[in-house]
Amino acid sequence: MCRHILNSQVSIKFPNGRWYECPECFLEVEGTLARLKDWGPIRTFACKSCHQVFIKDMTLFHPIDRQCPHCANKFVIPARTNEGEFAEYCQTVFEAELDDFLLEQFPAEY
């Protein structure tokens, strides 16, 4: 389970032959960044929904390639991260406090 991308839908096979869910996971385990020039245009993915492995050519990436060919689970989606979740929570709390403050200061106008 990736702790960097909360809604990860696939695992990616990196050039060293190991599977990771994101580059940050690779960095934590391997201690270095993944070198993109070691990769060709072909990527191997493992769907976390149906547990099937599939290959995609990234030079010919089509909108239909945004989902698993076995179960149609969409894996190209906006990432949810811990930082993003915390920022949304902080914004909600701040807006609530601001609304309360404005109601106290300007009760008739707000």
PDB file of N, CA and C in Angstrom:
ATOM      1  N   MET A   1       0.845  -1.177   0.000  1.00  0.00           N
ATOM      2  CA  MET A   1       0.000   0.000   0.000  1.00  0.00           C
ATOM      3  C   MET A   1       0.888   1.236   0.000  1.00  0.00           C
ATOM      4  N   CYS A   2       0.683   2.099  -0.960  1.00  0.00           N
ATOM      5  CA  CYS A   2       1.474   3.322  -1.080  1.00  0.00           C
ATOM      6  C   CYS A   2       0.981   4.354  -0.076  1.00  0.00           C
ATOM      7  N   ARG A   3       1.909   4.966   0.622  1.00  0.00           N
ATOM      8  CA  ARG A   3       1.506   5.997   1.571  1.00  0.00           C
ATOM      9  C   ARG A   3       1.685   7.389   0.995  1.00  0.00           C
ATOM     10  N   HIS A   4       2.128   7.483  -0.262  1.00  0.00           N
ATOM     11  CA  HIS A   4       2.312   8.769  -0.909  1.00  0.00           C
ATOM     12  C   HIS A   4       1.113   9.128  -1.777  1.00  0.00           C
ATOM     13  N   ILE A   5       0.653   8.171  -2.555  1.00  0.00           N
ATOM     14  CA  ILE A   5      -0.518   8.365  -3.409  1.00  0.00           C
ATOM     15  C   ILE A   5      -1.611   7.469  -2.846  1.00  0.00           C
ATOM     16  N   LEU A   6      -2.597   8.093  -2.227  1.00  0.00           N
ATOM     17  CA  LEU A   6      -3.600   7.348  -1.468  1.00  0.00           C
ATOM     18  C   LEU A   6      -4.549   6.539  -2.346  1.00  0.00           C
ATOM     19  N   ASN A   7      -4.759   6.967  -3.575  1.00  0.00           N
ATOM     20  CA  ASN A   7      -5.703   6.258  -4.448  1.00  0.00           C
ATOM     21  C   ASN A   7      -4.995   5.572  -5.615  1.00  0.00           C
ATOM     22  N   SER A   8      -3.809   5.061  -5.368  1.00  0.00           N
ATOM     23  CA  SER A   8      -3.046   4.361  -6.391  1.00  0.00           C
ATOM     24  C   SER A   8      -3.834   3.147  -6.892  1.00  0.00           C
ATOM     25  N   GLN A   9      -3.927   3.014  -8.220  1.00  0.00           N
ATOM     26  CA  GLN A   9      -4.705   1.927  -8.812  1.00  0.00           C
ATOM     27  C   GLN A   9      -3.841   0.839  -9.433  1.00  0.00           C
ATOM     28  N   VAL A  10      -2.549   1.128  -9.644  1.00  0.00           N
ATOM     29  CA  VAL A  10      -1.644   0.152 -10.255  1.00  0.00           C
ATOM     30  C   VAL A  10      -0.286   0.172  -9.552  1.00  0.00           C
ATOM     31  N   SER A  11       0.445  -0.901  -9.722  1.00  0.00           N
ATOM     32  CA  SER A  11       1.858  -0.933  -9.371  1.00  0.00           C
ATOM     33  C   SER A  11       2.634  -0.872 -10.674  1.00  0.00           C
ATOM     34  N   ILE A  12       3.825  -0.297 -10.622  1.00  0.00           N
ATOM     35  CA  ILE A  12       4.644  -0.103 -11.815  1.00  0.00           C
ATOM     36  C   ILE A  12       5.926  -0.912 -11.661  1.00  0.00           C
ATOM     37  N   LYS A  13       6.282  -1.622 -12.717  1.00  0.00           N
ATOM     38  CA  LYS A  13       7.539  -2.374 -12.699  1.00  0.00           C
ATOM     39  C   LYS A  13       8.660  -1.424 -13.133  1.00  0.00           C
ATOM     40  N   PHE A  14       9.600  -1.208 -12.225  1.00  0.00           N
ATOM     41  CA  PHE A  14      10.704  -0.296 -12.497  1.00  0.00           C
ATOM     42  C   PHE A  14      11.829  -1.048 -13.219  1.00  0.00           C
ATOM     43  N   PRO A  15      12.797  -0.322 -13.803  1.00  0.00           N
ATOM     44  CA  PRO A  15      13.852  -0.978 -14.590  1.00  0.00           C
ATOM     45  C   PRO A  15      14.661  -2.021 -13.817  1.00  0.00           C
ATOM     46  N   ASN A  16      14.717  -1.922 -12.492  1.00  0.00           N
ATOM     47  CA  ASN A  16      15.475  -2.911 -11.725  1.00  0.00           C
ATOM     48  C   ASN A  16      14.692  -4.212 -11.524  1.00  0.00           C
ATOM     49  N   GLY A  17      13.482  -4.291 -12.077  1.00  0.00           N
ATOM     50  CA  GLY A  17      12.684  -5.510 -11.999  1.00  0.00           C
ATOM     51  C   GLY A  17      11.765  -5.578 -10.796  1.00  0.00           C
ATOM     52  N   ARG A  18      11.821  -4.590  -9.926  1.00  0.00           N
ATOM     53  CA  ARG A  18      10.954  -4.570  -8.746  1.00  0.00           C
ATOM     54  C   ARG A  18       9.710  -3.739  -9.010  1.00  0.00           C
ATOM     55  N   TRP A  19       8.661  -4.019  -8.237  1.00  0.00           N
ATOM     56  CA  TRP A  19       7.382  -3.344  -8.381  1.00  0.00           C
ATOM     57  C   TRP A  19       7.219  -2.282  -7.295  1.00  0.00           C
ATOM     58  N   TYR A  20       6.828  -1.091  -7.705  1.00  0.00           N
ATOM     59  CA  TYR A  20       6.546   0.013  -6.785  1.00  0.00           C
ATOM     60  C   TYR A  20       5.287   0.728  -7.258  1.00  0.00           C
ATOM     61  N   GLU A  21       4.651   1.430  -6.339  1.00  0.00           N
ATOM     62  CA  GLU A  21       3.420   2.132  -6.693  1.00  0.00           C
ATOM     63  C   GLU A  21       3.652   3.575  -7.097  1.00  0.00           C
ATOM     64  N   CYS A  22       4.822   4.129  -6.730  1.00  0.00           N
ATOM     65  CA  CYS A  22       5.129   5.504  -7.122  1.00  0.00           C
ATOM     66  C   CYS A  22       6.632   5.724  -7.035  1.00  0.00           C
ATOM     67  N   PRO A  23       7.140   6.793  -7.644  1.00  0.00           N
ATOM     68  CA  PRO A  23       8.580   7.074  -7.566  1.00  0.00           C
ATOM     69  C   PRO A  23       9.074   7.330  -6.145  1.00  0.00           C
ATOM     70  N   GLU A  24       8.218   7.861  -5.266  1.00  0.00           N
ATOM     71  CA  GLU A  24       8.627   8.091  -3.889  1.00  0.00           C
ATOM     72  C   GLU A  24       8.864   6.764  -3.160  1.00  0.00           C
ATOM     73  N   CYS A  25       8.031   5.769  -3.435  1.00  0.00           N
ATOM     74  CA  CYS A  25       8.247   4.437  -2.856  1.00  0.00           C
ATOM     75  C   CYS A  25       9.577   3.858  -3.340  1.00  0.00           C
ATOM     76  N   PHE A  26       9.878   4.040  -4.624  1.00  0.00           N
ATOM     77  CA  PHE A  26      11.149   3.585  -5.180  1.00  0.00           C
ATOM     78  C   PHE A  26      12.306   4.267  -4.458  1.00  0.00           C
ATOM     79  N   LEU A  27      12.213   5.577  -4.263  1.00  0.00           N
ATOM     80  CA  LEU A  27      13.269   6.333  -3.593  1.00  0.00           C
ATOM     81  C   LEU A  27      13.485   5.855  -2.160  1.00  0.00           C
ATOM     82  N   GLU A  28      12.402   5.596  -1.434  1.00  0.00           N
ATOM     83  CA  GLU A  28      12.521   5.130  -0.049  1.00  0.00           C
ATOM     84  C   GLU A  28      13.251   3.791   0.056  1.00  0.00           C
ATOM     85  N   VAL A  29      12.958   2.877  -0.852  1.00  0.00           N
ATOM     86  CA  VAL A  29      13.536   1.537  -0.779  1.00  0.00           C
ATOM     87  C   VAL A  29      14.935   1.496  -1.399  1.00  0.00           C
ATOM     88  N   GLU A  30      15.085   2.088  -2.577  1.00  0.00           N
ATOM     89  CA  GLU A  30      16.347   1.987  -3.309  1.00  0.00           C
ATOM     90  C   GLU A  30      17.365   3.043  -2.883  1.00  0.00           C
ATOM     91  N   GLY A  31      16.899   4.162  -2.340  1.00  0.00           N
ATOM     92  CA  GLY A  31      17.813   5.219  -1.910  1.00  0.00           C
ATOM     93  C   GLY A  31      18.243   6.170  -3.002  1.00  0.00           C
ATOM     94  N   THR A  32      17.783   5.957  -4.224  1.00  0.00           N
ATOM     95  CA  THR A  32      18.086   6.854  -5.342  1.00  0.00           C
ATOM     96  C   THR A  32      16.817   7.068  -6.152  1.00  0.00           C
ATOM     97  N   LEU A  33      16.828   8.101  -6.972  1.00  0.00           N
ATOM     98  CA  LEU A  33      15.706   8.337  -7.874  1.00  0.00           C
ATOM     99  C   LEU A  33      15.785   7.367  -9.047  1.00  0.00           C
ATOM    100  N   ALA A  34      14.648   7.040  -9.619  1.00  0.00           N
ATOM    101  CA  ALA A  34      14.613   6.173 -10.796  1.00  0.00           C
ATOM    102  C   ALA A  34      15.135   6.970 -11.997  1.00  0.00           C
ATOM    103  N   ARG A  35      16.037   6.375 -12.729  1.00  0.00           N
ATOM    104  CA  ARG A  35      16.591   7.043 -13.906  1.00  0.00           C
ATOM    105  C   ARG A  35      15.689   6.763 -15.097  1.00  0.00           C
ATOM    106  N   LEU A  36      15.049   7.802 -15.607  1.00  0.00           N
ATOM    107  CA  LEU A  36      14.102   7.622 -16.702  1.00  0.00           C
ATOM    108  C   LEU A  36      14.779   7.192 -17.996  1.00  0.00           C
ATOM    109  N   LYS A  37      16.058   7.529 -18.171  1.00  0.00           N
ATOM    110  CA  LYS A  37      16.719   7.115 -19.415  1.00  0.00           C
ATOM    111  C   LYS A  37      17.003   5.616 -19.446  1.00  0.00           C
ATOM    112  N   ASP A  38      16.903   4.946 -18.306  1.00  0.00           N
ATOM    113  CA  ASP A  38      17.040   3.489 -18.281  1.00  0.00           C
ATOM    114  C   ASP A  38      15.775   2.788 -18.781  1.00  0.00           C
ATOM    115  N   TRP A  39      14.676   3.529 -18.836  1.00  0.00           N
ATOM    116  CA  TRP A  39      13.402   2.966 -19.275  1.00  0.00           C
ATOM    117  C   TRP A  39      13.221   3.199 -20.763  1.00  0.00           C
ATOM    118  N   GLY A  40      12.648   2.229 -21.423  1.00  0.00           N
ATOM    119  CA  GLY A  40      12.199   2.443 -22.783  1.00  0.00           C
ATOM    120  C   GLY A  40      10.766   2.967 -22.740  1.00  0.00           C
ATOM    121  N   PRO A  41      10.101   3.046 -23.864  1.00  0.00           N
ATOM    122  CA  PRO A  41       8.727   3.555 -23.876  1.00  0.00           C
ATOM    123  C   PRO A  41       7.693   2.547 -23.357  1.00  0.00           C
ATOM    124  N   ILE A  42       8.099   1.291 -23.184  1.00  0.00           N
ATOM    125  CA  ILE A  42       7.181   0.244 -22.736  1.00  0.00           C
ATOM    126  C   ILE A  42       7.169   0.206 -21.206  1.00  0.00           C
ATOM    127  N   ARG A  43       5.973   0.269 -20.620  1.00  0.00           N
ATOM    128  CA  ARG A  43       5.820   0.188 -19.166  1.00  0.00           C
ATOM    129  C   ARG A  43       4.955  -1.019 -18.827  1.00  0.00           C
ATOM    130  N   THR A  44       5.301  -1.677 -17.732  1.00  0.00           N
ATOM    131  CA  THR A  44       4.532  -2.820 -17.250  1.00  0.00           C
ATOM    132  C   THR A  44       3.820  -2.411 -15.981  1.00  0.00           C
ATOM    133  N   PHE A  45       2.517  -2.659 -15.952  1.00  0.00           N
ATOM    134  CA  PHE A  45       1.676  -2.293 -14.819  1.00  0.00           C
ATOM    135  C   PHE A  45       0.993  -3.540 -14.261  1.00  0.00           C
ATOM    136  N   ALA A  46       0.654  -3.497 -12.988  1.00  0.00           N
ATOM    137  CA  ALA A  46      -0.155  -4.539 -12.357  1.00  0.00           C
ATOM    138  C   ALA A  46      -1.368  -3.852 -11.741  1.00  0.00           C
ATOM    139  N   CYS A  47      -2.546  -4.237 -12.184  1.00  0.00           N
ATOM    140  CA  CYS A  47      -3.788  -3.647 -11.681  1.00  0.00           C
ATOM    141  C   CYS A  47      -4.034  -4.111 -10.245  1.00  0.00           C
ATOM    142  N   LYS A  48      -4.332  -3.172  -9.371  1.00  0.00           N
ATOM    143  CA  LYS A  48      -4.598  -3.526  -7.974  1.00  0.00           C
ATOM    144  C   LYS A  48      -6.028  -4.020  -7.784  1.00  0.00           C
ATOM    145  N   SER A  49      -6.868  -3.848  -8.790  1.00  0.00           N
ATOM    146  CA  SER A  49      -8.251  -4.294  -8.690  1.00  0.00           C
ATOM    147  C   SER A  49      -8.400  -5.765  -9.076  1.00  0.00           C
ATOM    148  N   CYS A  50      -7.866  -6.129 -10.238  1.00  0.00           N
ATOM    149  CA  CYS A  50      -8.016  -7.507 -10.708  1.00  0.00           C
ATOM    150  C   CYS A  50      -6.725  -8.315 -10.601  1.00  0.00           C
ATOM    151  N   HIS A  51      -5.623  -7.687 -10.220  1.00  0.00           N
ATOM    152  CA  HIS A  51      -4.325  -8.346 -10.023  1.00  0.00           C
ATOM    153  C   HIS A  51      -3.751  -8.929 -11.311  1.00  0.00           C
ATOM    154  N   GLN A  52      -4.120  -8.370 -12.452  1.00  0.00           N
ATOM    155  CA  GLN A  52      -3.578  -8.791 -13.733  1.00  0.00           C
ATOM    156  C   GLN A  52      -2.466  -7.834 -14.155  1.00  0.00           C
ATOM    157  N   VAL A  53      -1.482  -8.351 -14.859  1.00  0.00           N
ATOM    158  CA  VAL A  53      -0.377  -7.549 -15.366  1.00  0.00           C
ATOM    159  C   VAL A  53      -0.663  -7.189 -16.816  1.00  0.00           C
ATOM    160  N   PHE A  54      -0.330  -5.949 -17.197  1.00  0.00           N
ATOM    161  CA  PHE A  54      -0.495  -5.532 -18.581  1.00  0.00           C
ATOM    162  C   PHE A  54       0.615  -4.569 -18.965  1.00  0.00           C
ATOM    163  N   ILE A  55       0.835  -4.437 -20.259  1.00  0.00           N
ATOM    164  CA  ILE A  55       1.920  -3.617 -20.793  1.00  0.00           C
ATOM    165  C   ILE A  55       1.313  -2.487 -21.618  1.00  0.00           C
ATOM    166  N   LYS A  56       1.898  -1.296 -21.496  1.00  0.00           N
ATOM    167  CA  LYS A  56       1.455  -0.135 -22.265  1.00  0.00           C
ATOM    168  C   LYS A  56       2.662   0.496 -22.942  1.00  0.00           C
ATOM    169  N   ASP A  57       2.480   0.892 -24.195  1.00  0.00           N
ATOM    170  CA  ASP A  57       3.495   1.654 -24.918  1.00  0.00           C
ATOM    171  C   ASP A  57       3.178   3.127 -24.705  1.00  0.00           C
ATOM    172  N   MET A  58       4.047   3.828 -23.990  1.00  0.00           N
ATOM    173  CA  MET A  58       3.772   5.209 -23.605  1.00  0.00           C
ATOM    174  C   MET A  58       3.894   6.181 -24.780  1.00  0.00           C
ATOM    175  N   THR A  59       4.473   5.750 -25.892  1.00  0.00           N
ATOM    176  CA  THR A  59       4.536   6.627 -27.063  1.00  0.00           C
ATOM    177  C   THR A  59       3.224   6.612 -27.824  1.00  0.00           C
ATOM    178  N   LEU A  60       2.424   5.582 -27.631  1.00  0.00           N
ATOM    179  CA  LEU A  60       1.137   5.447 -28.318  1.00  0.00           C
ATOM    180  C   LEU A  60      -0.021   5.482 -27.332  1.00  0.00           C
ATOM    181  N   PHE A  61       0.121   6.264 -26.279  1.00  0.00           N
ATOM    182  CA  PHE A  61      -0.891   6.278 -25.213  1.00  0.00           C
ATOM    183  C   PHE A  61      -2.164   6.941 -25.716  1.00  0.00           C
ATOM    184  N   HIS A  62      -3.250   6.200 -25.727  1.00  0.00           N
ATOM    185  CA  HIS A  62      -4.556   6.621 -26.223  1.00  0.00           C
ATOM    186  C   HIS A  62      -5.503   6.758 -25.035  1.00  0.00           C
ATOM    187  N   PRO A  63      -6.578   7.544 -25.137  1.00  0.00           N
ATOM    188  CA  PRO A  63      -7.523   7.647 -24.009  1.00  0.00           C
ATOM    189  C   PRO A  63      -8.055   6.308 -23.504  1.00  0.00           C
ATOM    190  N   ILE A  64      -8.161   5.312 -24.373  1.00  0.00           N
ATOM    191  CA  ILE A  64      -8.635   3.998 -23.913  1.00  0.00           C
ATOM    192  C   ILE A  64      -7.584   3.312 -23.033  1.00  0.00           C
ATOM    193  N   ASP A  65      -6.318   3.755 -23.147  1.00  0.00           N
ATOM    194  CA  ASP A  65      -5.242   3.180 -22.341  1.00  0.00           C
ATOM    195  C   ASP A  65      -5.241   3.679 -20.910  1.00  0.00           C
ATOM    196  N   ARG A  66      -6.190   4.478 -20.535  1.00  0.00           N
ATOM    197  CA  ARG A  66      -6.276   5.005 -19.172  1.00  0.00           C
ATOM    198  C   ARG A  66      -6.926   4.016 -18.209  1.00  0.00           C
ATOM    199  N   GLN A  67      -7.260   2.843 -18.695  1.00  0.00           N
ATOM    200  CA  GLN A  67      -7.898   1.853 -17.834  1.00  0.00           C
ATOM    201  C   GLN A  67      -7.286   0.478 -18.070  1.00  0.00           C
ATOM    202  N   CYS A  68      -7.476  -0.384 -17.093  1.00  0.00           N
ATOM    203  CA  CYS A  68      -6.957  -1.747 -17.184  1.00  0.00           C
ATOM    204  C   CYS A  68      -7.664  -2.476 -18.330  1.00  0.00           C
ATOM    205  N   PRO A  69      -6.907  -3.153 -19.201  1.00  0.00           N
ATOM    206  CA  PRO A  69      -7.551  -3.869 -20.304  1.00  0.00           C
ATOM    207  C   PRO A  69      -8.326  -5.108 -19.850  1.00  0.00           C
ATOM    208  N   HIS A  70      -8.109  -5.561 -18.622  1.00  0.00           N
ATOM    209  CA  HIS A  70      -8.777  -6.767 -18.128  1.00  0.00           C
ATOM    210  C   HIS A  70     -10.092  -6.459 -17.416  1.00  0.00           C
ATOM    211  N   CYS A  71     -10.078  -5.423 -16.550  1.00  0.00           N
ATOM    212  CA  CYS A  71     -11.279  -5.156 -15.743  1.00  0.00           C
ATOM    213  C   CYS A  71     -11.845  -3.748 -15.949  1.00  0.00           C
ATOM    214  N   ALA A  72     -11.215  -2.950 -16.795  1.00  0.00           N
ATOM    215  CA  ALA A  72     -11.648  -1.580 -17.104  1.00  0.00           C
ATOM    216  C   ALA A  72     -11.552  -0.633 -15.906  1.00  0.00           C
ATOM    217  N   ASN A  73     -10.757  -0.982 -14.908  1.00  0.00           N
ATOM    218  CA  ASN A  73     -10.520  -0.082 -13.776  1.00  0.00           C
ATOM    219  C   ASN A  73      -9.664   1.087 -14.255  1.00  0.00           C
ATOM    220  N   LYS A  74     -10.138   2.315 -14.058  1.00  0.00           N
ATOM    221  CA  LYS A  74      -9.382   3.489 -14.490  1.00  0.00           C
ATOM    222  C   LYS A  74      -8.207   3.701 -13.555  1.00  0.00           C
ATOM    223  N   PHE A  75      -7.006   3.774 -14.140  1.00  0.00           N
ATOM    224  CA  PHE A  75      -5.821   3.992 -13.316  1.00  0.00           C
ATOM    225  C   PHE A  75      -5.167   5.341 -13.581  1.00  0.00           C
ATOM    226  N   VAL A  76      -5.575   6.052 -14.607  1.00  0.00           N
ATOM    227  CA  VAL A  76      -5.097   7.414 -14.831  1.00  0.00           C
ATOM    228  C   VAL A  76      -6.160   8.342 -14.263  1.00  0.00           C
ATOM    229  N   ILE A  77      -5.977   8.707 -13.003  1.00  0.00           N
ATOM    230  CA  ILE A  77      -6.921   9.554 -12.278  1.00  0.00           C
ATOM    231  C   ILE A  77      -6.131  10.581 -11.474  1.00  0.00           C
ATOM    232  N   PRO A  78      -6.775  11.677 -11.060  1.00  0.00           N
ATOM    233  CA  PRO A  78      -6.062  12.641 -10.215  1.00  0.00           C
ATOM    234  C   PRO A  78      -5.613  11.982  -8.910  1.00  0.00           C
ATOM    235  N   ALA A  79      -4.366  12.216  -8.557  1.00  0.00           N
ATOM    236  CA  ALA A  79      -3.793  11.582  -7.364  1.00  0.00           C
ATOM    237  C   ALA A  79      -4.267  12.279  -6.095  1.00  0.00           C
ATOM    238  N   ARG A  80      -4.580  11.488  -5.085  1.00  0.00           N
ATOM    239  CA  ARG A  80      -4.862  12.003  -3.743  1.00  0.00           C
ATOM    240  C   ARG A  80      -3.623  11.744  -2.904  1.00  0.00           C
ATOM    241  N   THR A  81      -3.096  12.805  -2.310  1.00  0.00           N
ATOM    242  CA  THR A  81      -1.906  12.677  -1.480  1.00  0.00           C
ATOM    243  C   THR A  81      -2.218  13.130  -0.059  1.00  0.00           C
ATOM    244  N   ASN A  82      -1.353  12.755   0.868  1.00  0.00           N
ATOM    245  CA  ASN A  82      -1.530  13.201   2.254  1.00  0.00           C
ATOM    246  C   ASN A  82      -1.496  14.717   2.354  1.00  0.00           C
ATOM    247  N   GLU A  83      -0.597  15.346   1.611  1.00  0.00           N
ATOM    248  CA  GLU A  83      -0.498  16.797   1.635  1.00  0.00           C
ATOM    249  C   GLU A  83      -1.771  17.447   1.119  1.00  0.00           C
ATOM    250  N   GLY A  84      -2.334  16.882   0.060  1.00  0.00           N
ATOM    251  CA  GLY A  84      -3.565  17.417  -0.496  1.00  0.00           C
ATOM    252  C   GLY A  84      -4.749  17.262   0.453  1.00  0.00           C
ATOM    253  N   GLU A  85      -4.829  16.114   1.109  1.00  0.00           N
ATOM    254  CA  GLU A  85      -5.904  15.883   2.072  1.00  0.00           C
ATOM    255  C   GLU A  85      -5.793  16.861   3.245  1.00  0.00           C
ATOM    256  N   PHE A  86      -4.569  17.090   3.727  1.00  0.00           N
ATOM    257  CA  PHE A  86      -4.353  18.007   4.838  1.00  0.00           C
ATOM    258  C   PHE A  86      -4.686  19.436   4.425  1.00  0.00           C
ATOM    259  N   ALA A  87      -4.317  19.815   3.206  1.00  0.00           N
ATOM    260  CA  ALA A  87      -4.618  21.165   2.717  1.00  0.00           C
ATOM    261  C   ALA A  87      -6.129  21.377   2.618  1.00  0.00           C
ATOM    262  N   GLU A  88      -6.861  20.374   2.140  1.00  0.00           N
ATOM    263  CA  GLU A  88      -8.326  20.490   2.063  1.00  0.00           C
ATOM    264  C   GLU A  88      -8.928  20.644   3.452  1.00  0.00           C
ATOM    265  N   TYR A  89      -8.437  19.880   4.421  1.00  0.00           N
ATOM    266  CA  TYR A  89      -8.931  19.975   5.791  1.00  0.00           C
ATOM    267  C   TYR A  89      -8.651  21.369   6.363  1.00  0.00           C
ATOM    268  N   CYS A  90      -7.425  21.865   6.168  1.00  0.00           N
ATOM    269  CA  CYS A  90      -7.069  23.195   6.672  1.00  0.00           C
ATOM    270  C   CYS A  90      -7.937  24.274   6.040  1.00  0.00           C
ATOM    271  N   GLN A  91      -8.210  24.155   4.762  1.00  0.00           N
ATOM    272  CA  GLN A  91      -9.048  25.139   4.080  1.00  0.00           C
ATOM    273  C   GLN A  91     -10.463  25.112   4.650  1.00  0.00           C
ATOM    274  N   THR A  92     -11.012  23.940   4.912  1.00  0.00           N
ATOM    275  CA  THR A  92     -12.353  23.821   5.479  1.00  0.00           C
ATOM    276  C   THR A  92     -12.417  24.459   6.867  1.00  0.00           C
ATOM    277  N   VAL A  93     -11.422  24.176   7.702  1.00  0.00           N
ATOM    278  CA  VAL A  93     -11.382  24.745   9.049  1.00  0.00           C
ATOM    279  C   VAL A  93     -11.232  26.258   8.977  1.00  0.00           C
ATOM    280  N   PHE A  94     -10.354  26.740   8.118  1.00  0.00           N
ATOM    281  CA  PHE A  94     -10.129  28.174   7.977  1.00  0.00           C
ATOM    282  C   PHE A  94     -11.396  28.878   7.507  1.00  0.00           C
ATOM    283  N   GLU A  95     -12.092  28.317   6.520  1.00  0.00           N
ATOM    284  CA  GLU A  95     -13.323  28.927   6.025  1.00  0.00           C
ATOM    285  C   GLU A  95     -14.390  28.980   7.112  1.00  0.00           C
ATOM    286  N   ALA A  96     -14.495  27.931   7.914  1.00  0.00           N
ATOM    287  CA  ALA A  96     -15.479  27.924   9.003  1.00  0.00           C
ATOM    288  C   ALA A  96     -15.145  28.991  10.041  1.00  0.00           C
ATOM    289  N   GLU A  97     -13.865  29.094  10.402  1.00  0.00           N
ATOM    290  CA  GLU A  97     -13.458  30.113  11.372  1.00  0.00           C
ATOM    291  C   GLU A  97     -13.649  31.511  10.817  1.00  0.00           C
ATOM    292  N   LEU A  98     -13.369  31.697   9.544  1.00  0.00           N
ATOM    293  CA  LEU A  98     -13.565  33.002   8.915  1.00  0.00           C
ATOM    294  C   LEU A  98     -15.045  33.370   8.883  1.00  0.00           C
ATOM    295  N   ASP A  99     -15.908  32.427   8.564  1.00  0.00           N
ATOM    296  CA  ASP A  99     -17.356  32.689   8.578  1.00  0.00           C
ATOM    297  C   ASP A  99     -17.827  33.081   9.974  1.00  0.00           C
ATOM    298  N   ASP A 100     -17.352  32.369  10.993  1.00  0.00           N
ATOM    299  CA  ASP A 100     -17.728  32.711  12.371  1.00  0.00           C
ATOM    300  C   ASP A 100     -17.237  34.103  12.744  1.00  0.00           C
ATOM    301  N   PHE A 101     -16.013  34.437  12.367  1.00  0.00           N
ATOM    302  CA  PHE A 101     -15.454  35.750  12.680  1.00  0.00           C
ATOM    303  C   PHE A 101     -16.244  36.852  11.986  1.00  0.00           C
ATOM    304  N   LEU A 102     -16.554  36.650  10.713  1.00  0.00           N
ATOM    305  CA  LEU A 102     -17.290  37.676   9.967  1.00  0.00           C
ATOM    306  C   LEU A 102     -18.702  37.856  10.512  1.00  0.00           C
ATOM    307  N   LEU A 103     -19.330  36.785  10.954  1.00  0.00           N
ATOM    308  CA  LEU A 103     -20.657  36.896  11.553  1.00  0.00           C
ATOM    309  C   LEU A 103     -20.610  37.682  12.857  1.00  0.00           C
ATOM    310  N   GLU A 104     -19.555  37.533  13.622  1.00  0.00           N
ATOM    311  CA  GLU A 104     -19.391  38.293  14.879  1.00  0.00           C
ATOM    312  C   GLU A 104     -19.140  39.756  14.596  1.00  0.00           C
ATOM    313  N   GLN A 105     -18.301  40.063  13.609  1.00  0.00           N
ATOM    314  CA  GLN A 105     -17.907  41.435  13.326  1.00  0.00           C
ATOM    315  C   GLN A 105     -18.975  42.197  12.550  1.00  0.00           C
ATOM    316  N   PHE A 106     -19.604  41.549  11.610  1.00  0.00           N
ATOM    317  CA  PHE A 106     -20.576  42.211  10.736  1.00  0.00           C
ATOM    318  C   PHE A 106     -21.852  41.382  10.644  1.00  0.00           C
ATOM    319  N   PRO A 107     -22.646  41.299  11.726  1.00  0.00           N
ATOM    320  CA  PRO A 107     -23.810  40.411  11.734  1.00  0.00           C
ATOM    321  C   PRO A 107     -24.892  40.798  10.724  1.00  0.00           C
ATOM    322  N   ALA A 108     -25.099  42.056  10.495  1.00  0.00           N
ATOM    323  CA  ALA A 108     -26.183  42.469   9.593  1.00  0.00           C
ATOM    324  C   ALA A 108     -25.782  42.396   8.131  1.00  0.00           C
ATOM    325  N   GLU A 109     -24.510  42.610   7.856  1.00  0.00           N
ATOM    326  CA  GLU A 109     -24.048  42.687   6.467  1.00  0.00           C
ATOM    327  C   GLU A 109     -23.697  41.320   5.896  1.00  0.00           C
ATOM    328  N   TYR A 110     -23.356  40.389   6.717  1.00  0.00           N
ATOM    329  CA  TYR A 110     -22.858  39.114   6.228  1.00  0.00           C
ATOM    330  C   TYR A 110     -23.914  38.080   6.153  1.00  0.00           C
TER     331      TYR A 110
END
